[in-house]
Short mmCIF file of C-alpha atoms in Angstrom, two decimals:
data_model
loop_
_atom_site.label_atom_id
_atom_site.label_comp_id
_atom_site.label_asym_id
_atom_site.label_seq_id
_atom_site.Cartn_x
_atom_site.Cartn_y
_atom_site.Cartn_z
CA UNK A 1 0.03 0.07 -0.01
CA UNK A 2 2.69 2.36 0.97
CA UNK A 3 4.46 1.86 -2.50
CA UNK A 4 1.31 2.84 -4.12
CA UNK A 5 1.05 5.99 -1.98
CA UNK A 6 4.65 6.91 -2.98
CA UNK A 7 3.53 6.68 -6.69
CA UNK A 8 0.69 9.03 -5.83
CA UNK A 9 3.07 11.39 -4.16
CA UNK A 10 5.10 11.51 -7.36
CA UNK A 11 1.89 12.04 -9.41
CA UNK A 12 0.74 15.04 -7.43
CA UNK A 13 4.36 16.12 -6.63
CA UNK A 14 4.76 16.58 -10.43
CA UNK A 15 1.81 18.88 -10.53
CA UNK A 16 3.03 20.86 -7.56
CA UNK A 17 6.32 21.43 -9.33
CA UNK A 18 4.51 22.81 -12.37
CA UNK A 19 2.44 24.98 -10.01
CA UNK A 20 5.56 26.26 -8.31
CA UNK A 21 7.15 27.22 -11.67
CA UNK A 22 4.26 29.02 -13.23
CA UNK A 23 3.57 30.69 -10.03
CA UNK A 24 7.16 31.90 -9.93
CA UNK A 25 6.81 33.18 -13.53
CA UNK A 26 3.40 34.78 -13.10
CA UNK A 27 3.14 35.79 -9.39
CA UNK A 28 0.88 38.89 -9.64
CA UNK A 29 -1.62 37.15 -12.12
CA UNK A 30 -1.72 34.21 -9.81
CA UNK A 31 -2.67 36.28 -6.81
CA UNK A 32 -5.25 38.18 -8.87
CA UNK A 33 -6.77 34.89 -10.21
CA UNK A 34 -6.95 33.40 -6.67
CA UNK A 35 -9.45 36.19 -5.71
CA UNK A 36 -11.97 34.48 -7.65
CA UNK A 37 -11.92 31.48 -5.25
CA UNK A 38 -14.21 31.26 -2.33
CA UNK A 39 -11.87 30.98 0.80
CA UNK A 40 -14.89 30.08 3.08
CA UNK A 41 -15.79 26.98 1.02
CA UNK A 42 -12.04 25.93 0.86
CA UNK A 43 -11.82 26.28 4.58
CA UNK A 44 -15.01 24.34 5.34
CA UNK A 45 -13.94 21.70 3.04
CA UNK A 46 -10.45 21.56 4.71
CA UNK A 47 -12.11 21.02 8.06
CA UNK A 48 -14.45 18.37 6.66
CA UNK A 49 -11.61 16.36 5.24
CA UNK A 50 -9.55 16.72 8.60
CA UNK A 51 -12.55 15.37 10.38
CA UNK A 52 -13.05 12.67 7.98
CA UNK A 53 -9.35 11.80 8.46
CA UNK A 54 -10.17 11.60 12.30
CA UNK A 55 -13.10 9.39 12.01
CA UNK A 56 -11.50 6.77 9.74
CA UNK A 57 -8.44 6.81 12.14
CA UNK A 58 -10.88 6.19 15.01
CA UNK A 59 -12.67 3.35 13.11
CA UNK A 60 -9.37 1.56 12.94
CA UNK A 61 -8.82 1.87 16.64
CA UNK A 62 -12.45 0.64 17.22
CA UNK A 63 -11.88 -2.57 15.18
CA UNK A 64 -8.60 -3.26 16.98
CA UNK A 65 -10.50 -3.04 20.09
CA UNK A 66 -13.14 -5.53 18.97
CA UNK A 67 -16.00 -3.05 18.39
CA UNK A 68 -17.21 -3.59 14.79
CA UNK A 69 -20.34 -1.67 15.31
CA UNK A 70 -18.57 1.44 16.41
CA UNK A 71 -16.18 1.05 13.55
CA UNK A 72 -18.88 0.65 11.07
CA UNK A 73 -20.41 3.81 12.30
CA UNK A 74 -17.18 5.74 11.99
CA UNK A 75 -16.42 4.63 8.41
CA UNK A 76 -20.06 5.59 7.62
CA UNK A 77 -19.46 9.18 9.05
CA UNK A 78 -16.17 9.30 6.89
CA UNK A 79 -18.03 8.45 3.75
CA UNK A 80 -20.74 10.97 4.59
CA UNK A 81 -18.11 13.67 5.16
CA UNK A 82 -16.54 12.78 1.83
CA UNK A 83 -20.09 13.44 0.21
CA UNK A 84 -20.21 16.81 1.98
CA UNK A 85 -16.84 17.63 0.57
CA UNK A 86 -17.99 16.64 -2.90
CA UNK A 87 -21.20 18.54 -2.86
CA UNK A 88 -19.33 21.65 -1.63
CA UNK A 89 -16.90 21.13 -4.57
CA UNK A 90 -19.88 20.91 -6.85
CA UNK A 91 -21.33 24.15 -5.78
CA UNK A 92 -17.90 25.76 -6.03
CA UNK A 93 -17.34 24.49 -9.57
CA UNK A 94 -20.73 25.08 -10.87
CA UNK A 95 -20.43 28.62 -9.61
CA UNK A 96 -17.27 29.09 -11.49
CA UNK A 97 -18.79 27.73 -14.67
CA UNK A 98 -21.87 29.91 -14.43
CA UNK A 99 -19.56 33.00 -14.33
CA UNK A 100 -17.81 31.61 -17.46
CA UNK A 101 -14.80 30.16 -15.81
CA UNK A 102 -14.13 26.81 -17.35
CA UNK A 103 -11.22 25.45 -19.34
CA UNK A 104 -11.25 26.84 -22.94
CA UNK A 105 -14.09 29.27 -21.98
CA UNK A 106 -13.94 32.61 -24.03
CA UNK A 107 -14.23 34.48 -20.77
CA UNK A 108 -11.10 32.69 -19.51
CA UNK A 109 -9.13 32.93 -22.72
CA UNK A 110 -9.43 36.81 -22.59
CA UNK A 111 -7.59 36.90 -19.35
CA UNK A 112 -3.80 37.26 -19.17
CA UNK A 113 -1.79 34.11 -19.56
CA UNK A 114 -0.86 33.78 -15.81
CA UNK A 115 -4.68 33.67 -14.85
CA UNK A 116 -5.36 31.01 -17.56
CA UNK A 117 -2.50 28.89 -16.23
CA UNK A 118 -3.81 29.37 -12.70
CA UNK A 119 -7.24 28.22 -13.51
CA UNK A 120 -5.90 25.34 -15.82
CA UNK A 121 -3.98 24.11 -12.74
CA UNK A 122 -6.76 24.74 -10.33
CA UNK A 123 -9.18 22.58 -12.45
CA UNK A 124 -6.54 19.85 -13.04
CA UNK A 125 -5.27 19.65 -9.53
CA UNK A 126 -8.66 19.99 -7.56
CA UNK A 127 -10.28 17.83 -10.15
CA UNK A 128 -7.72 14.99 -9.80
CA UNK A 129 -7.98 15.28 -5.97
CA UNK A 130 -11.84 15.12 -6.15
CA UNK A 131 -11.45 11.96 -8.28
CA UNK A 132 -9.37 10.59 -5.50
CA UNK A 133 -12.05 11.44 -3.00
CA UNK A 134 -14.60 9.59 -4.96
CA UNK A 135 -12.29 6.47 -5.27
CA UNK A 136 -11.44 6.71 -1.55
CA UNK A 137 -15.16 6.88 -0.70
CA UNK A 138 -15.88 3.81 -2.78
CA UNK A 139 -12.95 1.93 -1.13
CA UNK A 140 -14.40 2.83 2.31
CA UNK A 141 -17.80 1.76 1.23
CA UNK A 142 -16.32 -1.76 0.33
CA UNK A 143 -14.51 -1.80 3.68
CA UNK A 144 -17.90 -1.19 5.46
CA UNK A 145 -19.21 -4.26 3.66
CA UNK A 146 -16.24 -6.31 4.59
CA UNK A 147 -16.65 -5.22 8.39
CA UNK A 148 -20.41 -6.02 8.24
CA UNK A 149 -19.76 -9.51 6.75
CA UNK A 150 -16.94 -10.14 9.49
CA UNK A 151 -14.16 -10.33 6.92
CA UNK A 152 -12.47 -7.43 8.64
CA UNK A 153 -12.13 -8.22 12.35
CA UNK A 154 -10.20 -7.49 15.52
CA UNK A 155 -7.47 -9.82 14.30
CA UNK A 156 -7.43 -9.15 10.66
CA UNK A 157 -7.80 -5.43 9.91
CA UNK A 158 -5.07 -4.86 7.25
CA UNK A 159 -7.53 -4.15 4.55
CA UNK A 160 -9.32 -1.35 6.67
CA UNK A 161 -5.67 -0.05 7.48
CA UNK A 162 -4.88 0.17 3.82
CA UNK A 163 -8.16 2.02 2.91
CA UNK A 164 -7.60 4.38 5.80
CA UNK A 165 -4.10 5.04 4.73
CA UNK A 166 -5.28 5.97 1.13
CA UNK A 167 -7.76 8.38 2.71
CA UNK A 168 -5.24 10.05 4.92
CA UNK A 169 -3.15 10.59 1.70
CA UNK A 170 -6.12 12.25 0.09
CA UNK A 171 -6.37 14.43 3.15
CA UNK A 172 -2.63 15.35 3.07
CA UNK A 173 -2.71 16.46 -0.66
CA UNK A 174 -5.72 18.78 0.17
CA UNK A 175 -3.71 20.26 3.11
CA UNK A 176 -1.29 21.49 0.56
CA UNK A 177 -3.73 22.33 -2.23
CA UNK A 178 -5.85 24.51 0.09
CA UNK A 179 -3.20 27.18 1.02
CA UNK A 180 -1.71 27.14 -2.54
CA UNK A 181 -4.92 27.81 -4.25
CA UNK A 182 -7.27 29.58 -1.73
CA UNK A 183 -4.87 31.70 0.47
CA UNK A 184 -2.70 33.51 -1.80
CA UNK A 185 -4.62 36.81 -2.32
CA UNK B 1 -6.38 -8.37 29.36
CA UNK B 2 -6.19 -7.83 25.55
CA UNK B 3 -7.85 -4.40 25.94
CA UNK B 4 -5.12 -3.63 28.59
CA UNK B 5 -2.34 -4.74 26.27
CA UNK B 6 -3.69 -2.55 23.46
CA UNK B 7 -4.10 0.48 25.66
CA UNK B 8 -0.15 0.57 25.76
CA UNK B 9 -0.17 0.09 22.04
CA UNK B 10 3.07 -2.04 21.98
CA UNK B 11 1.67 -4.87 19.81
CA UNK B 12 -0.78 -3.37 17.57
CA UNK B 13 0.21 0.18 17.76
CA UNK B 14 -3.37 1.08 18.27
CA UNK B 15 -3.76 4.61 19.44
CA UNK B 16 -6.31 5.77 21.93
CA UNK B 17 -9.48 7.85 20.80
CA UNK B 18 -8.38 10.69 23.07
CA UNK B 19 -4.99 11.11 21.31
CA UNK B 20 -6.58 11.09 17.96
CA UNK B 21 -9.12 13.75 19.06
CA UNK B 22 -6.21 15.94 20.40
CA UNK B 23 -4.41 15.71 17.17
CA UNK B 24 -7.54 16.64 15.30
CA UNK B 25 -8.09 19.74 17.67
CA UNK B 26 -4.47 20.67 16.64
CA UNK B 27 -5.24 20.27 12.92
CA UNK B 28 -8.31 22.42 13.18
CA UNK B 29 -6.45 25.10 15.13
CA UNK B 30 -3.69 25.20 12.50
CA UNK B 31 -6.26 25.57 9.79
CA UNK B 32 -7.71 28.55 11.54
CA UNK B 33 -4.19 29.89 11.90
CA UNK B 34 -3.30 29.68 8.34
CA UNK B 35 -6.65 31.17 7.24
CA UNK B 36 -6.18 34.11 9.71
CA UNK B 37 -2.46 34.71 8.59
CA UNK B 38 -3.52 34.80 4.99
CA UNK B 39 -5.70 37.79 5.76
CA UNK B 40 -2.57 39.76 7.03
CA UNK B 41 -0.34 41.31 4.49
CA UNK B 42 2.91 39.64 5.20
CA UNK B 43 4.28 40.08 1.67
CA UNK B 44 6.71 37.31 0.64
CA UNK B 45 6.35 35.56 4.08
CA UNK B 46 2.79 34.61 3.13
CA UNK B 47 3.93 31.71 1.21
CA UNK B 48 6.43 30.62 3.71
CA UNK B 49 4.16 30.56 6.63
CA UNK B 50 1.43 28.94 4.71
CA UNK B 51 3.66 26.11 3.60
CA UNK B 52 5.32 25.69 7.07
CA UNK B 53 1.82 25.35 8.49
CA UNK B 54 0.72 22.88 5.83
CA UNK B 55 3.97 20.81 6.35
CA UNK B 56 3.29 20.67 10.14
CA UNK B 57 -0.31 19.43 9.46
CA UNK B 58 0.86 17.04 6.92
CA UNK B 59 3.50 15.62 9.34
CA UNK B 60 0.77 15.26 12.09
CA UNK B 61 -1.43 13.32 9.67
CA UNK B 62 1.48 11.22 8.54
CA UNK B 63 3.00 10.40 11.97
CA UNK B 64 -0.14 10.00 13.98
CA UNK B 65 -3.12 9.25 11.78
CA UNK B 66 -1.12 7.06 9.64
CA UNK B 67 0.98 5.62 12.36
CA UNK B 68 4.28 6.35 10.74
CA UNK B 69 5.80 7.18 14.11
CA UNK B 70 5.41 3.52 15.07
CA UNK B 71 6.73 1.91 11.97
CA UNK B 72 10.29 0.57 11.96
CA UNK B 73 13.39 2.55 11.15
CA UNK B 74 14.06 1.22 7.56
CA UNK B 75 10.40 1.97 6.41
CA UNK B 76 10.56 5.41 8.00
CA UNK B 77 13.82 6.00 6.06
CA UNK B 78 12.13 4.96 2.80
CA UNK B 79 9.37 7.50 3.30
CA UNK B 80 11.87 10.10 4.07
CA UNK B 81 13.67 9.34 0.87
CA UNK B 82 10.40 9.70 -1.14
CA UNK B 83 9.96 13.13 0.45
CA UNK B 84 13.42 14.22 -0.28
CA UNK B 85 13.30 13.07 -3.75
CA UNK B 86 10.24 15.25 -4.32
CA UNK B 87 12.16 18.24 -2.72
CA UNK B 88 15.03 17.64 -5.10
CA UNK B 89 12.64 17.89 -7.96
CA UNK B 90 11.38 21.28 -6.81
CA UNK B 91 14.97 22.70 -5.96
CA UNK B 92 16.58 21.47 -9.18
CA UNK B 93 13.72 22.99 -11.20
CA UNK B 94 14.17 26.22 -9.47
CA UNK B 95 17.94 26.14 -10.16
CA UNK B 96 16.90 26.28 -13.77
CA UNK B 97 14.20 28.82 -13.61
CA UNK B 98 15.65 31.28 -11.06
CA UNK B 99 18.87 31.75 -13.17
CA UNK B 100 17.66 32.09 -16.64
#
């Protein structure tokens, strides 16, 4: 599992390098473009993801202590929080689309090159991250089923541990995406 | 008895609920701090403080939530190497762009 997480690190790491270079080259335009983002939604989503990381970590402790029902509940809360995150993301993106900000939109192409790059990176990086949130939620749903069927137990919880690790990675990536896109005005 | 063993976390490195909750409070606090700091005009320090706080948060999640602190040395070294490789990517890229 960790080896896979390292490959994920390189995938997102590469994008962060691209971000760093373009931001270095177009500093002022990046800061201007970032004003379009809603810091409040970003902050709420950060807190939602951090809390979901807590609940999935707690679910592992619960199963280790032989409390499958509590564990099930905690994974359920994690998935619910993932859905909250995605709903927020949906509203955020649809607002962007409604003001004409989407890849290749005429509105966007009229902006200076730095802002086009900023929004390109914004859509690619948060989009790829949202995809990871969806995959993570599906994985956790499978884990819930395995807990309910008694496959994941007090003595055999590696599957849940791997699912939780993936979820934490998704959280860590967001921890870095959040200040880099939302907090640079 | 098993409950007692796990409380000490030697065998399963199971961490207590309270400790996780405490880390969570810390993470929330740091999120508040980074948002508050972004509101203040700190000039070039903005990016440095934001990334420092993000790194602290990332390390908290990695070490506690992901149990990295309780893994063995060789494995922790591997993770460190992965992180360092990423930093090398960044630094070398900037040697190129900063001196053009």
